[in-house]
mmCIF file of C-alpha atoms in Angstrom:
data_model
loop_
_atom_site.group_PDB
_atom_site.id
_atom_site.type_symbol
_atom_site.label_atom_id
_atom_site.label_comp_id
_atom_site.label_asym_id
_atom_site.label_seq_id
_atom_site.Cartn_x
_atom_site.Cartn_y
_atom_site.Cartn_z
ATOM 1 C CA UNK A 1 -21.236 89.894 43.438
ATOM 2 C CA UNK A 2 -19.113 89.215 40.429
ATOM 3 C CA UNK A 3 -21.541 86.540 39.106
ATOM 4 C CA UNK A 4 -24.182 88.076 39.634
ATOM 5 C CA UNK A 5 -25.767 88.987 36.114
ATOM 6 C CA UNK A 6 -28.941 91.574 35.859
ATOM 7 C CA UNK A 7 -31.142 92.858 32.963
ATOM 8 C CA UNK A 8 -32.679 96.575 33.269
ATOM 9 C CA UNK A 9 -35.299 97.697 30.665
ATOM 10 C CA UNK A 10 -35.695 101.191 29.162
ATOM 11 C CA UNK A 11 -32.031 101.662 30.315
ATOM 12 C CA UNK A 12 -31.012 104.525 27.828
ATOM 13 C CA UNK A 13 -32.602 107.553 30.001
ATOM 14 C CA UNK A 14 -34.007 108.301 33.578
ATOM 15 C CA UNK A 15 -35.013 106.031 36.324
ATOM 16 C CA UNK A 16 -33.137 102.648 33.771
ATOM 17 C CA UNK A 17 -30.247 104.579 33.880
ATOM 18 C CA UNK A 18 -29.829 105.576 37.412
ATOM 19 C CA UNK A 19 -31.180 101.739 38.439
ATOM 20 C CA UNK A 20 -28.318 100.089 36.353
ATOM 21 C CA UNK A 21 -25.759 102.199 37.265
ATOM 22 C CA UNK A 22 -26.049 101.612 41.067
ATOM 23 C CA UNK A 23 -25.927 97.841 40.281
ATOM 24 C CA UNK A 24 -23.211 98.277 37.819
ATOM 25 C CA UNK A 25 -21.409 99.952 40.975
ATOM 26 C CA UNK A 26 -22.288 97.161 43.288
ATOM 27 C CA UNK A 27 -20.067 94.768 41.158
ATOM 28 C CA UNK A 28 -23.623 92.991 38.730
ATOM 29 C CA UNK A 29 -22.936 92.318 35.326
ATOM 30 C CA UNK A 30 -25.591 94.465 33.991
ATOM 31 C CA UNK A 31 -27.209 93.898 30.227
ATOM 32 C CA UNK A 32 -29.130 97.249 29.327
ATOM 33 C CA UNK A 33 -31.917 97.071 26.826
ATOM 34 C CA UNK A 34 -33.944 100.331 24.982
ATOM 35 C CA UNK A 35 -34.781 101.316 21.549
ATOM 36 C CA UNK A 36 -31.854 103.063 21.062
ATOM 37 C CA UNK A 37 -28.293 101.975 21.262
ATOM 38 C CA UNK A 38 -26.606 105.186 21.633
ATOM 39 C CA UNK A 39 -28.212 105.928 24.815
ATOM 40 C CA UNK A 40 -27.484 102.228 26.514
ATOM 41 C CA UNK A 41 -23.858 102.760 25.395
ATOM 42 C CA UNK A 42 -24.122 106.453 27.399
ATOM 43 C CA UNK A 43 -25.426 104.483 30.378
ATOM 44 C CA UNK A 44 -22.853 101.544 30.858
ATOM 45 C CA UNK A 45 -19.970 104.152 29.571
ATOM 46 C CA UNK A 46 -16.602 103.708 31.798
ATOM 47 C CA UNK A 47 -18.083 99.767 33.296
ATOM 48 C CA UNK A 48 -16.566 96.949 31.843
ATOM 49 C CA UNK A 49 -19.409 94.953 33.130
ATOM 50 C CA UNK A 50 -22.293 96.797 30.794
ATOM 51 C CA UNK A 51 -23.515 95.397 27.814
ATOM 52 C CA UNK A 52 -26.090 97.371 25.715
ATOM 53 C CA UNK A 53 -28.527 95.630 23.437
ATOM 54 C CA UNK A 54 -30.975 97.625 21.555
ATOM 55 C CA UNK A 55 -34.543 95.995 21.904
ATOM 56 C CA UNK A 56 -38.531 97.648 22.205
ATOM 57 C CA UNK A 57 -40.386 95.587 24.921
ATOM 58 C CA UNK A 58 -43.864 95.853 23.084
ATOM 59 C CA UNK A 59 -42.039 93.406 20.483
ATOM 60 C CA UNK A 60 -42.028 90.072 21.751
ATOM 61 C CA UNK A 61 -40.029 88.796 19.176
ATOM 62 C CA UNK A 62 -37.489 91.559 20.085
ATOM 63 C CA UNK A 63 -37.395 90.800 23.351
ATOM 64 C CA UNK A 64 -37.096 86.766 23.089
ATOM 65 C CA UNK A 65 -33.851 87.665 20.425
ATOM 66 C CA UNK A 66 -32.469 90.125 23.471
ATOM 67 C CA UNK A 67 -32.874 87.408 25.910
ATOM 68 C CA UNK A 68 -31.556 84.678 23.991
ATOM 69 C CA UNK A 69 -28.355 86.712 23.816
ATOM 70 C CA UNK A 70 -28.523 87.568 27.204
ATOM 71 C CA UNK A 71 -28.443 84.055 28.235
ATOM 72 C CA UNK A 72 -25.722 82.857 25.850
ATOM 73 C CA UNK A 73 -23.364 85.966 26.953
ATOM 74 C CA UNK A 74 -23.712 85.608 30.636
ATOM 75 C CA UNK A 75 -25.142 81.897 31.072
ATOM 76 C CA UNK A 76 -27.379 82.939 33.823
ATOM 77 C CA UNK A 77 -30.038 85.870 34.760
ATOM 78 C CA UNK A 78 -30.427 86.866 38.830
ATOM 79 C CA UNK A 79 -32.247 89.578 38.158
ATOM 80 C CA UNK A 80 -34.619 91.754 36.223
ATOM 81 C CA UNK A 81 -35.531 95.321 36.762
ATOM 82 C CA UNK A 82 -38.609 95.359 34.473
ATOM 83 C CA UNK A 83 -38.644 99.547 34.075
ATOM 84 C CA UNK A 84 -39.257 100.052 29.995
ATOM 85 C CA UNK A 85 -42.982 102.231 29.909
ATOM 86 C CA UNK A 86 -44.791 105.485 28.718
ATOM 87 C CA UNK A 87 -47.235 107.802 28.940
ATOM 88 C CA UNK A 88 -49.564 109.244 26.825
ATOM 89 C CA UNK A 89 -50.886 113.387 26.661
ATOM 90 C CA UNK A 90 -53.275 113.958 29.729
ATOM 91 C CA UNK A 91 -57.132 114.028 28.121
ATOM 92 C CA UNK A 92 -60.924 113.454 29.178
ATOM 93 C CA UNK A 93 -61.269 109.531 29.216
ATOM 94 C CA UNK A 94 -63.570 109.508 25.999
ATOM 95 C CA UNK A 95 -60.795 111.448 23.968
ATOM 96 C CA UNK A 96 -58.167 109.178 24.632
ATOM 97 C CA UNK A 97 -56.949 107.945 20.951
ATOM 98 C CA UNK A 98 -57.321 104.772 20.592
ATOM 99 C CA UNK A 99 -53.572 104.325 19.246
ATOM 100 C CA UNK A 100 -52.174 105.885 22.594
ATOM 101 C CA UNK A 101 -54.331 103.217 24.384
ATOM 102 C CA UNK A 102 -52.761 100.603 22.798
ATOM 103 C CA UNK A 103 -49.203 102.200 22.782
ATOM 104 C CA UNK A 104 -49.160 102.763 26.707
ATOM 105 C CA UNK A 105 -50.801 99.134 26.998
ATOM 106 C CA UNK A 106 -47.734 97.794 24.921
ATOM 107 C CA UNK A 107 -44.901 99.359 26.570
ATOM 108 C CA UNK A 108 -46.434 99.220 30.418
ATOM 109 C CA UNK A 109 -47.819 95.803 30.384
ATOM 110 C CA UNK A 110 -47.174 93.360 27.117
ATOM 111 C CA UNK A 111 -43.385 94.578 27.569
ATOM 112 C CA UNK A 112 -43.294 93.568 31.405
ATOM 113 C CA UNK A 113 -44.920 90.315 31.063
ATOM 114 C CA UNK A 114 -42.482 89.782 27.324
ATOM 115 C CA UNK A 115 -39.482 90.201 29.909
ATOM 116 C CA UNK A 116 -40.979 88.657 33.024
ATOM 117 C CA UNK A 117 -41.991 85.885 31.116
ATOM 118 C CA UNK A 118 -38.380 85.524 29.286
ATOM 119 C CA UNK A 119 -36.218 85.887 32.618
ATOM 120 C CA UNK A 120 -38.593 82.977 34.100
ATOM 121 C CA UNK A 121 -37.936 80.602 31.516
ATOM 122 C CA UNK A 122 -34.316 81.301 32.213
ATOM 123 C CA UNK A 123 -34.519 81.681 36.040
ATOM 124 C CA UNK A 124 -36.784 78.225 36.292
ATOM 125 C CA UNK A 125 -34.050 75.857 33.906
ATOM 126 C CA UNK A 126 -30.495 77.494 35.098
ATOM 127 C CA UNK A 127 -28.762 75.927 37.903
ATOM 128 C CA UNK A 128 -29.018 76.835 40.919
ATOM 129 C CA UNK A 129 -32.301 77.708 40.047
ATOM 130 C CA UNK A 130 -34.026 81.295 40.684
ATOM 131 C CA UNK A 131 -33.891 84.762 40.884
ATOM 132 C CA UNK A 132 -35.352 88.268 41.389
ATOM 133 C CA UNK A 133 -37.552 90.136 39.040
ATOM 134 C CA UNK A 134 -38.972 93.869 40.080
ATOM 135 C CA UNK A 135 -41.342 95.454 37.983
ATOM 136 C CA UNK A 136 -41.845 99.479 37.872
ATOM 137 C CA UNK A 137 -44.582 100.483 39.256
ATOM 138 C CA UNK A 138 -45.522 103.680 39.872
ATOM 139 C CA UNK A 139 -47.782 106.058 42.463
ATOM 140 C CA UNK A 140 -50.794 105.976 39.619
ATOM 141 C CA UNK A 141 -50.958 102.174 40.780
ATOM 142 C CA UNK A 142 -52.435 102.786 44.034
ATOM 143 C CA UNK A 143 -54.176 106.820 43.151
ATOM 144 C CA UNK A 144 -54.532 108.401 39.218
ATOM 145 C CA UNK A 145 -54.184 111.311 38.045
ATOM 146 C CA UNK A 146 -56.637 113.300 35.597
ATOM 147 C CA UNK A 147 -56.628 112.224 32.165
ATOM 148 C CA UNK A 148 -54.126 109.493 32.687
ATOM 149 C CA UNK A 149 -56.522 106.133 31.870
ATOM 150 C CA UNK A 150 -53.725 103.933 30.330
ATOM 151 C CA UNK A 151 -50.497 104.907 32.325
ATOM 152 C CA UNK A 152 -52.997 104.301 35.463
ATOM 153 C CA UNK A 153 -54.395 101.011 33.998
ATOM 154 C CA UNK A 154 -51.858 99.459 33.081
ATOM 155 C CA UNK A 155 -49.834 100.401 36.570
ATOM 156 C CA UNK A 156 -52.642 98.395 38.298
ATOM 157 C CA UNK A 157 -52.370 95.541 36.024
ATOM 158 C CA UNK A 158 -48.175 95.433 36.407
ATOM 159 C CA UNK A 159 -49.588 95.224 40.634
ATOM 160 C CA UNK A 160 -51.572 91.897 39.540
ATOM 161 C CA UNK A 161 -48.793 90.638 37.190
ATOM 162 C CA UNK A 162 -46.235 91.053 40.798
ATOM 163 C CA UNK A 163 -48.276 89.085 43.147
ATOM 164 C CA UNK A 164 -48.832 86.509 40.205
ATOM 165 C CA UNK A 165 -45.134 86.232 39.568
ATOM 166 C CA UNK A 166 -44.363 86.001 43.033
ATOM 167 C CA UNK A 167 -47.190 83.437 43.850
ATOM 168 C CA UNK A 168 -46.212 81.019 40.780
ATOM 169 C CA UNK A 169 -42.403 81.602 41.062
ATOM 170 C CA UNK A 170 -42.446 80.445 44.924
ATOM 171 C CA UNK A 171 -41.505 76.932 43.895
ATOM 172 C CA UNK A 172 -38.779 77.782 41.459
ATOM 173 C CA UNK A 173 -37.369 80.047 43.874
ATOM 174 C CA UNK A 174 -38.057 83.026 41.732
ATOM 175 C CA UNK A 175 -39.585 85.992 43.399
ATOM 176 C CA UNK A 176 -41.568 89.181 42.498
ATOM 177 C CA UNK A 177 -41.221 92.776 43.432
ATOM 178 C CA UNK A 178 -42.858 95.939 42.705
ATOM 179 C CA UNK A 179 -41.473 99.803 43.412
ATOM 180 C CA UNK A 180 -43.836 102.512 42.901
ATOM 181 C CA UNK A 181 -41.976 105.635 41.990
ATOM 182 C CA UNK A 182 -43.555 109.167 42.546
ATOM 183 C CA UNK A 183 -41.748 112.249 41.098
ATOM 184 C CA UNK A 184 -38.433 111.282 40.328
ATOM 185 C CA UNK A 185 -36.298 113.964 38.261
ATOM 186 C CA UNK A 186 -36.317 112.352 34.818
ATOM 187 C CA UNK A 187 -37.319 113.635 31.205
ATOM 188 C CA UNK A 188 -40.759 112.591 31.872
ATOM 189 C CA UNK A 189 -41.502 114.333 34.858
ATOM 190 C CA UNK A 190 -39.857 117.578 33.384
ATOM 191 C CA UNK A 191 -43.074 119.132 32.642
ATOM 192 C CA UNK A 192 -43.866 119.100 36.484
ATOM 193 C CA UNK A 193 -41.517 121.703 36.887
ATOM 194 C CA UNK A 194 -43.972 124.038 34.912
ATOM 195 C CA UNK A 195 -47.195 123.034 36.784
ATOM 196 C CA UNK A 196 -49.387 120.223 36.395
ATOM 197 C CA UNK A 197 -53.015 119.326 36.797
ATOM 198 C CA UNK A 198 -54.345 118.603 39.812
ATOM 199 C CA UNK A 199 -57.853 116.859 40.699
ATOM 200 C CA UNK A 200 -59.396 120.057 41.998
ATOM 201 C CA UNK A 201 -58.800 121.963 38.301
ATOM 202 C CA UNK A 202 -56.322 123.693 39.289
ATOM 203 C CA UNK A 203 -52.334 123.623 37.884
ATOM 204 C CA UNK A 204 -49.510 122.980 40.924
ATOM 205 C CA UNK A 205 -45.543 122.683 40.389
ATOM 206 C CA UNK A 206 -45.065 119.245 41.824
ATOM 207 C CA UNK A 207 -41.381 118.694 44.271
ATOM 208 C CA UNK A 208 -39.261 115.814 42.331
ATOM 209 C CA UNK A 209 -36.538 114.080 44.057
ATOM 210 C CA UNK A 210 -32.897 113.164 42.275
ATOM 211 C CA UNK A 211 -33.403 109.554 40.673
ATOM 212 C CA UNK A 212 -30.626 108.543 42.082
ATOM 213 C CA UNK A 213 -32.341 107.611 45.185
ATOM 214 C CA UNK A 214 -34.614 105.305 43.089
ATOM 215 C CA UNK A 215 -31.229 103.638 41.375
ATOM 216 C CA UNK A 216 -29.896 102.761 44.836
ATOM 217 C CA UNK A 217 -33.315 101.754 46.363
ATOM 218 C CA UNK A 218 -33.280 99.184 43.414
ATOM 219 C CA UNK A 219 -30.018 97.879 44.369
ATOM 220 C CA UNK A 220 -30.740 97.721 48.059
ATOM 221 C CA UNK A 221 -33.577 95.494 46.551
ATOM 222 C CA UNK A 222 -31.812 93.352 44.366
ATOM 223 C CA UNK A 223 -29.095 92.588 47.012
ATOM 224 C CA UNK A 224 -31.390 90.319 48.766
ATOM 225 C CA UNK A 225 -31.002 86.499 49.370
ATOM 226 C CA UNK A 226 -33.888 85.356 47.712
ATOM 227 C CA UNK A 227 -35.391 83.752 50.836
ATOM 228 C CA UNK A 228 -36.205 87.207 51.697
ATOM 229 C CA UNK A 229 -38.403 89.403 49.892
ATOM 230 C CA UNK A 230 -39.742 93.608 49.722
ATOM 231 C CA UNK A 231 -43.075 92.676 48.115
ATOM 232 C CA UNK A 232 -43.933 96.212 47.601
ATOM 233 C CA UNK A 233 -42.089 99.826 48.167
ATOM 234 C CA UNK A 234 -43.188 103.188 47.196
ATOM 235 C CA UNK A 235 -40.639 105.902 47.001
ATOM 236 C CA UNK A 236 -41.902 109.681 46.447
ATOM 237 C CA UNK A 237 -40.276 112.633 47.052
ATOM 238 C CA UNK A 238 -41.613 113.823 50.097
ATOM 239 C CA UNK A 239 -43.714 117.098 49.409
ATOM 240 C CA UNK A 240 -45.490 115.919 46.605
ATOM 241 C CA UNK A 241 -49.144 115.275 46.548
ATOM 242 C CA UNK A 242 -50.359 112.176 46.799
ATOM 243 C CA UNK A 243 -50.666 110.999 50.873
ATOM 244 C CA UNK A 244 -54.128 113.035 50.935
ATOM 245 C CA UNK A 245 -53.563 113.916 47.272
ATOM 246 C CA UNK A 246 -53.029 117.768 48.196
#
């Protein structure tokens, strides 16, 4: 695995964090992008084989400066675990602001296709040719939750962008993945320890499982030869609601 070379988005925190370490552990060369540097440096601390670049996905001219140093430090990209997103407060679909709309929208899909789009270019031209790129997708891409119109929209557009990537990559031997996540124990599913609303009205404290589950499912993932493929996996902790939603 030492020249094996990987990008993870939203690295600084959560679900980024726990993804790059387990590859950093498997022996990748891992470059970790976020908004903030501090955090990226937390997250490749004691590996030799981190680099942290500071970068916001919803800034395509951000991203293409990340990649282009990406490609001149390591010379090649294998993989991308395209994780960088948000949320927005939970509200009744005609009081959604119209600036959370377009922040979710930013981060969840114009970031994933900024970065899909950049490791393609570099996946289609290097030599050998190809590579691996898994998007973060979530349980809200396959069943939403109240008051969540542009986490869940945007979730079922990052399931379109997958088979598309997939489909057009097949003949530069690039391939597409997607890994729905439910209830992971990150800083964004913190509040779930306190209750959280449920379709029927009422408020329920949801299980969460330790991310770190999720970091080595994305290795298992990325260890593939690329003539083989996981499409689509959904990981949940395993009391939570969502097979029957209750």
């Amino acid at each position: 695995m030492a020249d094996r070379y990987a990008v993870v988005t939203g690295a600084g925190t959560g679900i980024g964090r726990a993804a790059a370490q387990a590859l950093l552990a498997e022996g990748w060369m891992v470059a970790v992008l976020g908004r903030r540097l501090e955090p990226l440096e937390e997250t490749i601390a004691g590996h030799g084989r981190g680099v942290a670049i500071p970068a916001d996905v919803g800034d395509r001219a951000q991203v293409e400066a990340a990649f282009a140093q990406i490609k001149e430090r390591f010379g090649r990209l294998d993989l991308l675990f395209n994780n960088a997103g948000r949320g927005a407060p939970a509200v009744d679909f005609d009081e959604l602001p119209l600036e959370d709309w377009r922040g979710v929208v930013a981060a969840n899909l114009d970031g994933t296709f900024y970065c899909a789009q950049a490791a393609y270019r570099i996946m289609k031209h290097q030599s050998p040719k190809g590579g691996r790129i898994i998007n973060n997708g979530s349980i809200s891409a396959h069943a939403p939750r109240p008051g969540a119109a542009a986490y869940t929209a945007t979730k079922h557009a990052v399931t379109g962008l997958t088979k598309q990537i997939a489909l057009d990559g097949r003949k530069h031997d690039i391939t597409a993945s997607q890994i729905d996540i439910g209830n992971a124990a990150t800083p964004m599913t913190e509040r779930m320890t306190k209750g959280v609303l449920q379709p029927d009205g009422s408020m329920m404290v949801e299980p969460r499982m330790d991310v770190a589950h999720v970091g080595r499912t994305v290795a298992h993932m990325a260890s593939m030869p690329l003539d083989a493929n996981i499409p689509f996996l959904t990981i949940m902790a395993t009391k939570m609601p969502w097979l029957g939603r209750g």
